[in-house]
Coordinates of C-alpha atoms in Angstrom, one line a residue:
M1 CA -11.5 -7.8 -5.0
V2 CA -15.1 -8.8 -4.3
G3 CA -16.5 -11.7 -6.6
E4 CA -13.3 -12.0 -8.5
R5 CA -12.2 -15.7 -9.1
D6 CA -13.6 -17.2 -6.1
D7 CA -12.4 -14.0 -4.1
L8 CA -8.8 -15.2 -4.4
R9 CA -6.2 -12.6 -5.8
L10 CA -2.6 -12.3 -5.9
V11 CA -0.7 -9.3 -4.7
N12 CA 0.5 -8.4 -8.2
E13 CA -3.2 -8.9 -9.5
L14 CA -4.5 -6.6 -6.8
Q15 CA -1.8 -3.7 -7.9
D16 CA -2.7 -4.0 -11.3
A17 CA -6.5 -3.7 -10.6
V18 CA -6.1 -0.6 -8.6
D19 CA -4.8 2.1 -10.7
G20 CA -1.9 4.3 -9.2
I21 CA -1.7 2.5 -6.0
S22 CA 2.0 2.2 -4.5
S23 CA 3.3 -1.2 -3.1
R24 CA 3.5 0.5 0.4
V25 CA -0.2 1.6 0.3
L26 CA -1.5 -1.7 -0.9
S27 CA 0.5 -3.5 1.7
D28 CA -0.6 -1.3 4.6
S29 CA -4.2 -1.6 3.2
L30 CA -4.2 -5.3 3.2
E31 CA -2.5 -5.5 6.6
D32 CA -5.4 -3.5 7.8
L33 CA -8.0 -5.7 6.2
Q34 CA -6.3 -8.9 7.5
E35 CA -6.2 -7.4 11.1
N36 CA -9.8 -6.8 10.8
R37 CA -10.4 -10.3 9.6
L38 CA -11.8 -9.4 6.3
V39 CA -9.1 -10.9 4.3
E40 CA -6.8 -14.1 4.9
R41 CA -3.2 -14.1 3.6
E42 CA -1.9 -17.1 2.3
I43 CA 1.8 -17.7 1.2
I44 CA 2.3 -20.1 -1.7
N45 CA 5.4 -22.1 -1.5
E46 CA 6.5 -22.0 -5.1
K47 CA 9.8 -20.6 -6.4
P48 CA 9.5 -17.6 -6.4
F49 CA 7.1 -17.8 -3.4
R50 CA 3.7 -15.9 -3.8
V51 CA 1.4 -14.2 -1.5
Q52 CA -2.5 -14.6 -2.0
Y53 CA -5.3 -13.0 -0.4
S54 CA -9.0 -14.1 -0.2
L55 CA -12.0 -12.7 1.5
T56 CA -13.1 -14.1 4.8
D57 CA -16.8 -15.0 5.5
H58 CA -16.5 -11.7 7.7
G59 CA -15.4 -9.8 4.5
R60 CA -17.8 -11.5 2.3
S61 CA -20.6 -10.3 4.6
L62 CA -19.8 -6.6 3.5
E63 CA -20.8 -7.5 -0.2
P64 CA -24.3 -6.1 0.0
V65 CA -22.9 -2.8 1.5
I66 CA -20.3 -2.5 -1.2
Y67 CA -22.6 -3.2 -4.0
A68 CA -25.2 -0.7 -2.7
M69 CA -22.4 2.0 -2.4
R70 CA -21.3 1.1 -6.1
D71 CA -25.1 1.4 -7.2
W72 CA -25.7 4.7 -5.5
G73 CA -22.5 6.1 -7.0
V74 CA -23.4 5.1 -10.4
Q75 CA -26.9 6.5 -9.9
H76 CA -25.7 9.9 -8.2
L77 CA -22.1 10.6 -9.2
A78 CA -21.0 12.0 -12.5
P79 CA -18.3 10.1 -14.4
P80 CA -14.7 11.6 -14.1
N81 CA -13.6 13.8 -16.9

């Protein structure tokens, strides 16, 4: 989610981006992120209605940590077979 299209993602886009995640696990994870003020949820009133998530300033403050973890993994972990 970080850095994607101004941090805005639709639920379907998130599910497609995370290989093998179930709708239930994604929904629970997004709810946890929202409760911890890392993402905001917005309902788009169109037919059919859509739900969009975006990073909050609080969530964006984690970007350096996430990128550092990614960089460490690239440097120290072998790619999956």
